[in-house]
PDB file of C-alpha atoms in Angstrom:
ATOM      1  CA  MET A   1      -7.880   9.220  -4.271  1.00  0.00           C
ATOM      2  CA  GLU A   2      -7.828   5.401  -5.041  1.00  0.00           C
ATOM      3  CA  LEU A   3      -9.992   2.952  -2.987  1.00  0.00           C
ATOM      4  CA  SER A   4      -8.469   1.419  -0.022  1.00  0.00           C
ATOM      5  CA  LEU A   5      -9.623  -1.587   1.935  1.00  0.00           C
ATOM      6  CA  ALA A   6      -8.247  -2.917   5.276  1.00  0.00           C
ATOM      7  CA  THR A   7      -9.687  -5.568   7.487  1.00  0.00           C
ATOM      8  CA  ARG A   8      -9.284  -6.024  11.495  1.00  0.00           C
ATOM      9  CA  THR A   9     -11.151  -7.728  14.001  1.00  0.00           C
ATOM     10  CA  VAL A  10     -12.569  -6.157  17.046  1.00  0.00           C
ATOM     11  CA  GLY A  11     -14.019  -8.924  19.450  1.00  0.00           C
ATOM     12  CA  GLU A  12     -16.586 -10.742  17.273  1.00  0.00           C
ATOM     13  CA  HIS A  13     -16.939  -7.892  14.881  1.00  0.00           C
ATOM     14  CA  THR A  14     -15.101  -7.646  11.439  1.00  0.00           C
ATOM     15  CA  VAL A  15     -14.152  -4.288  10.695  1.00  0.00           C
ATOM     16  CA  LEU A  16     -13.543  -3.130   7.161  1.00  0.00           C
ATOM     17  CA  GLU A  17     -11.922   0.169   7.004  1.00  0.00           C
ATOM     18  CA  VAL A  18     -12.737   2.152   3.709  1.00  0.00           C
ATOM     19  CA  GLY A  19     -10.748   4.940   2.333  1.00  0.00           C
ATOM     20  CA  GLY A  20     -10.692   7.145  -0.967  1.00  0.00           C
ATOM     21  CA  GLU A  21     -13.485   7.181  -3.416  1.00  0.00           C
ATOM     22  CA  VAL A  22     -16.487   4.636  -3.679  1.00  0.00           C
ATOM     23  CA  ASP A  23     -17.914   5.074  -7.075  1.00  0.00           C
ATOM     24  CA  VAL A  24     -19.383   3.240 -10.212  1.00  0.00           C
ATOM     25  CA  TYR A  25     -15.703   2.247 -11.100  1.00  0.00           C
ATOM     26  CA  THR A  26     -14.365   1.241  -7.262  1.00  0.00           C
ATOM     27  CA  ALA A  27     -17.525   0.018  -5.893  1.00  0.00           C
ATOM     28  CA  PRO A  28     -17.072  -3.679  -7.396  1.00  0.00           C
ATOM     29  CA  ARG A  29     -14.034  -3.989  -5.353  1.00  0.00           C
ATOM     30  CA  LEU A  30     -16.002  -3.057  -2.245  1.00  0.00           C
ATOM     31  CA  ARG A  31     -18.670  -5.467  -3.271  1.00  0.00           C
ATOM     32  CA  GLU A  32     -15.994  -8.308  -3.787  1.00  0.00           C
ATOM     33  CA  ARG A  33     -14.364  -7.853  -0.366  1.00  0.00           C
ATOM     34  CA  LEU A  34     -17.571  -7.787   1.432  1.00  0.00           C
ATOM     35  CA  LEU A  35     -18.704 -11.021  -0.257  1.00  0.00           C
ATOM     36  CA  GLU A  36     -15.405 -12.601   0.750  1.00  0.00           C
ATOM     37  CA  LEU A  37     -15.628 -11.523   4.192  1.00  0.00           C
ATOM     38  CA  ILE A  38     -19.322 -12.909   4.517  1.00  0.00           C
ATOM     39  CA  ASP A  39     -18.593 -16.149   2.812  1.00  0.00           C
ATOM     40  CA  SER A  40     -15.535 -16.942   4.848  1.00  0.00           C
ATOM     41  CA  GLY A  41     -17.764 -16.674   7.834  1.00  0.00           C
ATOM     42  CA  ALA A  42     -17.982 -13.058   9.041  1.00  0.00           C
ATOM     43  CA  ARG A  43     -21.422 -12.463  10.657  1.00  0.00           C
ATOM     44  CA  HIS A  44     -20.869  -8.999  12.411  1.00  0.00           C
ATOM     45  CA  VAL A  45     -19.422  -6.630   9.674  1.00  0.00           C
ATOM     46  CA  VAL A  46     -18.865  -3.058  10.799  1.00  0.00           C
ATOM     47  CA  VAL A  47     -17.783  -0.672   7.768  1.00  0.00           C
ATOM     48  CA  ASP A  48     -15.711   2.234   8.891  1.00  0.00           C
ATOM     49  CA  LEU A  49     -16.144   5.007   6.322  1.00  0.00           C
ATOM     50  CA  GLY A  50     -14.046   7.411   8.230  1.00  0.00           C
ATOM     51  CA  ARG A  51     -11.382   7.819   5.490  1.00  0.00           C
ATOM     52  CA  VAL A  52     -14.126   7.982   2.484  1.00  0.00           C
ATOM     53  CA  ASP A  53     -13.918  11.231   0.791  1.00  0.00           C
ATOM     54  CA  PHE A  54     -16.729  10.368  -2.006  1.00  0.00           C
ATOM     55  CA  LEU A  55     -19.511   8.036  -1.860  1.00  0.00           C
ATOM     56  CA  ASP A  56     -22.276   7.736  -4.555  1.00  0.00           C
ATOM     57  CA  SER A  57     -25.172   5.448  -5.387  1.00  0.00           C
ATOM     58  CA  THR A  58     -23.303   2.608  -6.721  1.00  0.00           C
ATOM     59  CA  GLY A  59     -21.321   2.601  -3.184  1.00  0.00           C
ATOM     60  CA  LEU A  60     -24.490   2.882  -1.291  1.00  0.00           C
ATOM     61  CA  GLY A  61     -26.158   0.003  -3.233  1.00  0.00           C
ATOM     62  CA  VAL A  62     -23.048  -2.358  -2.449  1.00  0.00           C
ATOM     63  CA  LEU A  63     -23.549  -1.339   1.358  1.00  0.00           C
ATOM     64  CA  VAL A  64     -27.224  -2.255   1.215  1.00  0.00           C
ATOM     65  CA  GLY A  65     -26.607  -5.393  -0.530  1.00  0.00           C
ATOM     66  CA  ALA A  66     -24.149  -6.420   2.235  1.00  0.00           C
ATOM     67  CA  LEU A  67     -26.713  -5.470   4.885  1.00  0.00           C
ATOM     68  CA  LYS A  68     -29.419  -7.604   3.048  1.00  0.00           C
ATOM     69  CA  ARG A  69     -27.030 -10.709   2.764  1.00  0.00           C
ATOM     70  CA  LEU A  70     -26.109 -10.496   6.711  1.00  0.00           C
ATOM     71  CA  ARG A  71     -29.629 -10.077   7.482  1.00  0.00           C
ATOM     72  CA  THR A  72     -30.558 -13.316   5.732  1.00  0.00           C
ATOM     73  CA  ALA A  73     -27.813 -14.872   7.334  1.00  0.00           C
ATOM     74  CA  ASP A  74     -28.728 -13.835  10.979  1.00  0.00           C
ATOM     75  CA  GLY A  75     -25.736 -11.505  11.189  1.00  0.00           C
ATOM     76  CA  THR A  76     -25.526  -7.767  11.627  1.00  0.00           C
ATOM     77  CA  PHE A  77     -24.220  -4.783   9.447  1.00  0.00           C
ATOM     78  CA  SER A  78     -23.482  -1.242  10.730  1.00  0.00           C
ATOM     79  CA  LEU A  79     -21.309   1.696   9.449  1.00  0.00           C
ATOM     80  CA  VAL A  80     -19.051   4.066  11.157  1.00  0.00           C
ATOM     81  CA  CYS A  81     -19.565   7.734   9.722  1.00  0.00           C
ATOM     82  CA  ASP A  82     -19.270  10.947  11.226  1.00  0.00           C
ATOM     83  CA  LYS A  83     -18.616  13.055   8.538  1.00  0.00           C
ATOM     84  CA  GLU A  84     -21.446  15.589   7.947  1.00  0.00           C
ATOM     85  CA  PRO A  85     -21.355  15.538   3.827  1.00  0.00           C
ATOM     86  CA  LEU A  86     -21.687  11.580   3.872  1.00  0.00           C
ATOM     87  CA  LEU A  87     -24.431  11.826   6.850  1.00  0.00           C
ATOM     88  CA  LYS A  88     -26.260  14.240   4.477  1.00  0.00           C
ATOM     89  CA  ILE A  89     -26.075  11.574   1.832  1.00  0.00           C
ATOM     90  CA  PHE A  90     -27.598   8.933   4.004  1.00  0.00           C
ATOM     91  CA  ARG A  91     -30.438  11.435   5.122  1.00  0.00           C
ATOM     92  CA  ILE A  92     -31.380  12.465   1.671  1.00  0.00           C
ATOM     93  CA  THR A  93     -31.674   8.933   0.556  1.00  0.00           C
ATOM     94  CA  ALA A  94     -33.534   7.567   3.545  1.00  0.00           C
ATOM     95  CA  LEU A  95     -30.599   5.170   4.004  1.00  0.00           C
ATOM     96  CA  ASP A  96     -30.079   6.583   7.490  1.00  0.00           C
ATOM     97  CA  GLN A  97     -33.195   4.813   8.460  1.00  0.00           C
ATOM     98  CA  VAL A  98     -31.941   1.340   6.788  1.00  0.00           C
ATOM     99  CA  PHE A  99     -28.406   1.269   8.377  1.00  0.00           C
ATOM    100  CA  PRO A 100     -27.319   1.479  11.997  1.00  0.00           C
ATOM    101  CA  LEU A 101     -24.843   4.390  11.675  1.00  0.00           C
ATOM    102  CA  HIS A 102     -22.402   5.013  14.615  1.00  0.00           C
ATOM    103  CA  PRO A 103     -19.814   7.793  15.037  1.00  0.00           C
ATOM    104  CA  THR A 104     -16.955   5.600  16.096  1.00  0.00           C
ATOM    105  CA  VAL A 105     -15.968   1.951  15.498  1.00  0.00           C
ATOM    106  CA  GLU A 106     -15.943   1.842  19.358  1.00  0.00           C
ATOM    107  CA  ALA A 107     -19.604   2.758  19.474  1.00  0.00           C
ATOM    108  CA  ALA A 108     -20.355   0.256  16.618  1.00  0.00           C
ATOM    109  CA  THR A 109     -18.730  -2.749  18.268  1.00  0.00           C
ATOM    110  CA  GLY A 110     -19.687  -1.763  21.740  1.00  0.00           C
ATOM    111  CA  ALA A 111     -23.057  -1.100  20.859  1.00  0.00           C
ATOM    112  CA  GLY A 112     -23.430  -4.877  20.072  1.00  0.00           C
ATOM    113  CA  ALA A 113     -24.194  -4.003  16.422  1.00  0.00           C
TER     114      ALA A 113
ATOM    115  CA  MET B   1     -22.557  28.999 -25.067  1.00  0.00           C
ATOM    116  CA  ALA B   2     -20.807  25.838 -23.481  1.00  0.00           C
ATOM    117  CA  THR B   3     -17.550  26.929 -22.119  1.00  0.00           C
ATOM    118  CA  VAL B   4     -16.240  23.174 -21.602  1.00  0.00           C
ATOM    119  CA  ARG B   5     -17.556  20.206 -23.235  1.00  0.00           C
ATOM    120  CA  LEU B   6     -16.324  16.729 -22.487  1.00  0.00           C
ATOM    121  CA  SER B   7     -17.330  13.506 -24.326  1.00  0.00           C
ATOM    122  CA  PHE B   8     -16.356   9.952 -22.862  1.00  0.00           C
ATOM    123  CA  SER B   9     -16.719   6.352 -23.655  1.00  0.00           C
ATOM    124  CA  PRO B  10     -19.465   4.930 -21.611  1.00  0.00           C
ATOM    125  CA  ALA B  11     -17.055   3.345 -19.202  1.00  0.00           C
ATOM    126  CA  PRO B  12     -17.470   3.752 -15.321  1.00  0.00           C
ATOM    127  CA  VAL B  13     -13.602   4.708 -15.027  1.00  0.00           C
ATOM    128  CA  HIS B  14     -14.392   7.711 -16.935  1.00  0.00           C
ATOM    129  CA  VAL B  15     -16.816   9.171 -14.524  1.00  0.00           C
ATOM    130  CA  ARG B  16     -14.322  10.125 -12.009  1.00  0.00           C
ATOM    131  CA  THR B  17     -12.558  12.371 -14.849  1.00  0.00           C
ATOM    132  CA  ALA B  18     -16.159  14.126 -15.462  1.00  0.00           C
ATOM    133  CA  ARG B  19     -16.687  14.886 -11.674  1.00  0.00           C
ATOM    134  CA  LEU B  20     -13.084  16.285 -11.463  1.00  0.00           C
ATOM    135  CA  VAL B  21     -13.585  18.439 -14.510  1.00  0.00           C
ATOM    136  CA  GLY B  22     -17.014  19.498 -13.573  1.00  0.00           C
ATOM    137  CA  VAL B  23     -16.013  20.640 -10.062  1.00  0.00           C
ATOM    138  CA  ALA B  24     -12.728  22.413 -11.597  1.00  0.00           C
ATOM    139  CA  VAL B  25     -14.942  24.457 -13.954  1.00  0.00           C
ATOM    140  CA  ALA B  26     -17.563  25.244 -11.313  1.00  0.00           C
ATOM    141  CA  ARG B  27     -14.825  26.534  -8.949  1.00  0.00           C
ATOM    142  CA  ARG B  28     -13.456  28.523 -11.869  1.00  0.00           C
ATOM    143  CA  ALA B  29     -16.935  29.906 -12.819  1.00  0.00           C
ATOM    144  CA  GLY B  30     -17.663  31.098  -9.098  1.00  0.00           C
ATOM    145  CA  VAL B  31     -19.953  28.556  -7.544  1.00  0.00           C
ATOM    146  CA  ARG B  32     -19.864  28.601  -4.029  1.00  0.00           C
ATOM    147  CA  GLU B  33     -17.155  26.568  -2.103  1.00  0.00           C
ATOM    148  CA  ASP B  34     -19.638  24.893   0.227  1.00  0.00           C
ATOM    149  CA  LEU B  35     -21.533  23.618  -2.881  1.00  0.00           C
ATOM    150  CA  LEU B  36     -18.721  21.929  -4.519  1.00  0.00           C
ATOM    151  CA  ASP B  37     -19.081  18.590  -2.862  1.00  0.00           C
ATOM    152  CA  GLU B  38     -22.803  18.729  -4.184  1.00  0.00           C
ATOM    153  CA  VAL B  39     -21.826  19.826  -7.518  1.00  0.00           C
ATOM    154  CA  ARG B  40     -19.126  16.735  -7.708  1.00  0.00           C
ATOM    155  CA  LEU B  41     -21.761  14.200  -6.346  1.00  0.00           C
ATOM    156  CA  ALA B  42     -24.544  15.415  -8.715  1.00  0.00           C
ATOM    157  CA  ILE B  43     -22.373  15.247 -11.808  1.00  0.00           C
ATOM    158  CA  GLY B  44     -21.148  11.763 -10.715  1.00  0.00           C
ATOM    159  CA  GLU B  45     -24.632  10.658 -10.296  1.00  0.00           C
ATOM    160  CA  ALA B  46     -25.870  11.996 -13.698  1.00  0.00           C
ATOM    161  CA  CYS B  47     -22.889  10.509 -15.579  1.00  0.00           C
ATOM    162  CA  THR B  48     -23.118   7.145 -13.606  1.00  0.00           C
ATOM    163  CA  ARG B  49     -26.952   6.982 -14.657  1.00  0.00           C
ATOM    164  CA  ALA B  50     -25.839   7.712 -18.389  1.00  0.00           C
ATOM    165  CA  VAL B  51     -23.093   5.279 -18.413  1.00  0.00           C
ATOM    166  CA  ALA B  52     -25.479   2.481 -16.800  1.00  0.00           C
ATOM    167  CA  LEU B  53     -27.803   3.364 -19.566  1.00  0.00           C
ATOM    168  CA  HIS B  54     -25.302   3.084 -22.471  1.00  0.00           C
ATOM    169  CA  ARG B  55     -24.194  -0.305 -21.174  1.00  0.00           C
ATOM    170  CA  GLN B  56     -27.735  -1.723 -20.411  1.00  0.00           C
ATOM    171  CA  TYR B  57     -28.842  -1.062 -24.198  1.00  0.00           C
ATOM    172  CA  GLY B  58     -25.211  -1.484 -25.718  1.00  0.00           C
ATOM    173  CA  VAL B  59     -24.803   1.971 -26.934  1.00  0.00           C
ATOM    174  CA  ALA B  60     -21.177   2.603 -27.706  1.00  0.00           C
ATOM    175  CA  GLU B  61     -21.552   6.321 -28.358  1.00  0.00           C
ATOM    176  CA  PRO B  62     -19.976   8.614 -26.060  1.00  0.00           C
ATOM    177  CA  VAL B  63     -21.673  10.251 -22.986  1.00  0.00           C
ATOM    178  CA  LEU B  64     -21.716  14.207 -23.491  1.00  0.00           C
ATOM    179  CA  VAL B  65     -21.112  16.668 -20.532  1.00  0.00           C
ATOM    180  CA  GLU B  66     -21.431  20.341 -21.144  1.00  0.00           C
ATOM    181  CA  MET B  67     -20.876  23.246 -18.799  1.00  0.00           C
ATOM    182  CA  SER B  68     -21.578  26.751 -19.137  1.00  0.00           C
ATOM    183  CA  ASP B  69     -21.016  29.526 -16.906  1.00  0.00           C
ATOM    184  CA  SER B  70     -23.079  32.371 -18.463  1.00  0.00           C
ATOM    185  CA  GLY B  71     -24.947  33.869 -15.591  1.00  0.00           C
ATOM    186  CA  THR B  72     -25.634  30.376 -13.907  1.00  0.00           C
ATOM    187  CA  TYR B  73     -23.383  27.216 -13.796  1.00  0.00           C
ATOM    188  CA  ALA B  74     -25.292  24.787 -15.907  1.00  0.00           C
ATOM    189  CA  VAL B  75     -24.191  21.423 -16.533  1.00  0.00           C
ATOM    190  CA  ARG B  76     -26.042  19.007 -19.226  1.00  0.00           C
ATOM    191  CA  VAL B  77     -25.221  15.155 -19.061  1.00  0.00           C
ATOM    192  CA  VAL B  78     -26.561  13.828 -22.283  1.00  0.00           C
ATOM    193  CA  ASP B  79     -27.161   9.970 -22.746  1.00  0.00           C
ATOM    194  CA  ARG B  80     -28.088   8.409 -26.141  1.00  0.00           C
ATOM    195  CA  ALA B  81     -30.275   5.478 -24.699  1.00  0.00           C
ATOM    196  CA  PRO B  82     -33.671   4.850 -25.760  1.00  0.00           C
ATOM    197  CA  ILE B  83     -35.974   7.423 -24.008  1.00  0.00           C
ATOM    198  CA  GLU B  84     -38.210   4.804 -22.298  1.00  0.00           C
ATOM    199  CA  ALA B  85     -35.423   3.627 -20.400  1.00  0.00           C
ATOM    200  CA  SER B  86     -35.324   6.941 -18.355  1.00  0.00           C
ATOM    201  CA  ILE B  87     -39.026   6.621 -17.387  1.00  0.00           C
ATOM    202  CA  GLY B  88     -39.737   5.130 -13.850  1.00  0.00           C
ATOM    203  CA  LEU B  89     -37.276   7.244 -11.876  1.00  0.00           C
ATOM    204  CA  ALA B  90     -38.436   7.615  -8.452  1.00  0.00           C
ATOM    205  CA  ALA B  91     -37.184   7.978  -4.883  1.00  0.00           C
ATOM    206  CA  LEU B  92     -37.499   4.998  -2.681  1.00  0.00           C
ATOM    207  CA  ASP B  93     -38.680   5.271   0.997  1.00  0.00           C
ATOM    208  CA  ALA B  94     -36.853   3.225   3.620  1.00  0.00           C
ATOM    209  CA  ASP B  95     -39.238   0.558   3.373  1.00  0.00           C
ATOM    210  CA  GLN B  96     -38.779   0.061  -0.197  1.00  0.00           C
ATOM    211  CA  LEU B  97     -34.883   0.332   0.162  1.00  0.00           C
ATOM    212  CA  ALA B  98     -34.727  -2.383   2.863  1.00  0.00           C
ATOM    213  CA  ASN B  99     -37.026  -4.768   0.794  1.00  0.00           C
ATOM    214  CA  GLU B 100     -35.392  -8.004   0.201  1.00  0.00           C
ATOM    215  CA  SER B 101     -36.733  -8.277  -3.459  1.00  0.00           C
ATOM    216  CA  LEU B 102     -35.422  -4.944  -4.580  1.00  0.00           C
ATOM    217  CA  ASN B 103     -32.156  -5.864  -6.350  1.00  0.00           C
ATOM    218  CA  GLU B 104     -28.864  -3.622  -6.379  1.00  0.00           C
ATOM    219  CA  ASP B 105     -29.249  -2.281  -9.537  1.00  0.00           C
ATOM    220  CA  GLU B 106     -32.742  -1.055  -8.977  1.00  0.00           C
ATOM    221  CA  LEU B 107     -31.799   0.280  -5.694  1.00  0.00           C
ATOM    222  CA  THR B 108     -28.794   2.118  -7.097  1.00  0.00           C
ATOM    223  CA  THR B 109     -30.902   3.729  -9.806  1.00  0.00           C
ATOM    224  CA  GLY B 110     -33.469   4.861  -7.099  1.00  0.00           C
ATOM    225  CA  VAL B 111     -30.848   5.983  -4.617  1.00  0.00           C
ATOM    226  CA  GLY B 112     -29.093   7.905  -7.502  1.00  0.00           C
ATOM    227  CA  PHE B 113     -32.160   9.853  -8.288  1.00  0.00           C
ATOM    228  CA  ALA B 114     -32.782  10.671  -4.776  1.00  0.00           C
ATOM    229  CA  LEU B 115     -29.317  12.008  -4.568  1.00  0.00           C
ATOM    230  CA  LEU B 116     -29.925  14.085  -7.695  1.00  0.00           C
ATOM    231  CA  ALA B 117     -33.177  15.341  -6.762  1.00  0.00           C
ATOM    232  CA  GLY B 118     -31.802  16.085  -3.226  1.00  0.00           C
ATOM    233  CA  PHE B 119     -28.854  18.087  -4.044  1.00  0.00           C
ATOM    234  CA  VAL B 120     -29.779  19.957  -7.036  1.00  0.00           C
ATOM    235  CA  GLU B 121     -32.584  22.487  -6.644  1.00  0.00           C
ATOM    236  CA  ASP B 122     -32.600  23.286 -10.067  1.00  0.00           C
ATOM    237  CA  LEU B 123     -32.955  19.833 -11.956  1.00  0.00           C
ATOM    238  CA  GLN B 124     -34.619  18.822 -15.278  1.00  0.00           C
ATOM    239  CA  VAL B 125     -34.740  15.343 -16.942  1.00  0.00           C
ATOM    240  CA  ARG B 126     -36.004  15.625 -20.409  1.00  0.00           C
ATOM    241  CA  PRO B 127     -35.830  13.967 -23.886  1.00  0.00           C
ATOM    242  CA  VAL B 128     -32.933  15.455 -26.104  1.00  0.00           C
ATOM    243  CA  ASP B 129     -34.291  17.896 -28.758  1.00  0.00           C
ATOM    244  CA  ASP B 130     -32.169  15.920 -31.500  1.00  0.00           C
ATOM    245  CA  GLY B 131     -32.416  12.108 -31.853  1.00  0.00           C
ATOM    246  CA  ILE B 132     -32.586   9.627 -29.078  1.00  0.00           C
ATOM    247  CA  GLY B 133     -31.695  10.091 -25.453  1.00  0.00           C
ATOM    248  CA  THR B 134     -32.223  12.041 -22.229  1.00  0.00           C
ATOM    249  CA  GLU B 135     -30.436  15.109 -20.829  1.00  0.00           C
ATOM    250  CA  VAL B 136     -29.930  15.739 -17.072  1.00  0.00           C
ATOM    251  CA  ARG B 137     -29.746  19.584 -16.479  1.00  0.00           C
ATOM    252  CA  MET B 138     -28.407  20.858 -13.446  1.00  0.00           C
ATOM    253  CA  VAL B 139     -28.171  24.656 -12.495  1.00  0.00           C
ATOM    254  CA  TRP B 140     -26.281  26.197  -9.686  1.00  0.00           C
ATOM    255  CA  PRO B 141     -26.058  29.855  -8.828  1.00  0.00           C
ATOM    256  CA  LEU B 142     -22.826  31.900  -9.251  1.00  0.00           C
ATOM    257  CA  HIS B 143     -21.237  34.192  -6.618  1.00  0.00           C
ATOM    258  CA  ARG B 144     -18.822  36.337  -8.090  1.00  0.00           C
TER     259      ARG B 144
END
C-alpha cells in the first residue's frame, strides 16, 4: 500500500497521520513532510502511526531524526501507536525508550507531549 | 536447492517487491501465519541493507535473493559490496540511539541490524563463498 500523509491541528499540536508502508522507498517523503512542518514553525508534532501497516529501519531513522530536530528547537515529538506488531519493533530496537509512545491521539495531545 | 530466485537492481523501489515475493513463498512453503510479519520485515531489512551498501560503494550489480523450502524456509540475501563494509554491525542501546552525534544513516543501520537479530532466531551474516560480498542467511521453521 502506498504511503499516505495528512496533517491536522489539535490545539498547539500538529498531528501527522501516516498510512501505508514506510520503507526505504517511501521514507524520504515522510522525512520531507516532517521537515516542512518543522521549518514552517510546528514545534509540538505528533505522528499518528495508526494506519501504518509496515515500518522498517529507514522509517524509524526518519522519526528519530525529527525527534532530535525538534528537541534542539525546544519542541516535542511523540508517536501514536497501538498495534502490537509495530510496538514490538519499538521494543526490539529500544526505541520505546527514546520516543514518547501513546495509544491514541487524545492521549498524545492531552498528555502535553 | 533454491525454489525461487530473485535478483533486482539496487534501487529502493524494488525492496517492496522482494518483501512481497519473500512472504508469498514463505506462506506457500508453510511458514506459520503469525511469523509472516517478521519474515516480511526481516527480508525487507536484509534487502534494504544490501541496496544501501551497493549504492554506498557504487556497485551496479543486482542484489540476489534466494528462497528455498527444503525442510526449513531459508532465505539468502546476497550483496556484492566490499566485505569490510559489513563489519561494524552492532545493535545500539537507547542512549546511543538518542545521541545527537549519531547521523540518520548510522542509526538506520544499527536499527536495521537490531530488527534482523531480534526477529530472526536463525541468522547468519557471512562473506560469500565466491568473490566479493556478504550473504545474510535467515531460516524459519515450516509447519506443514
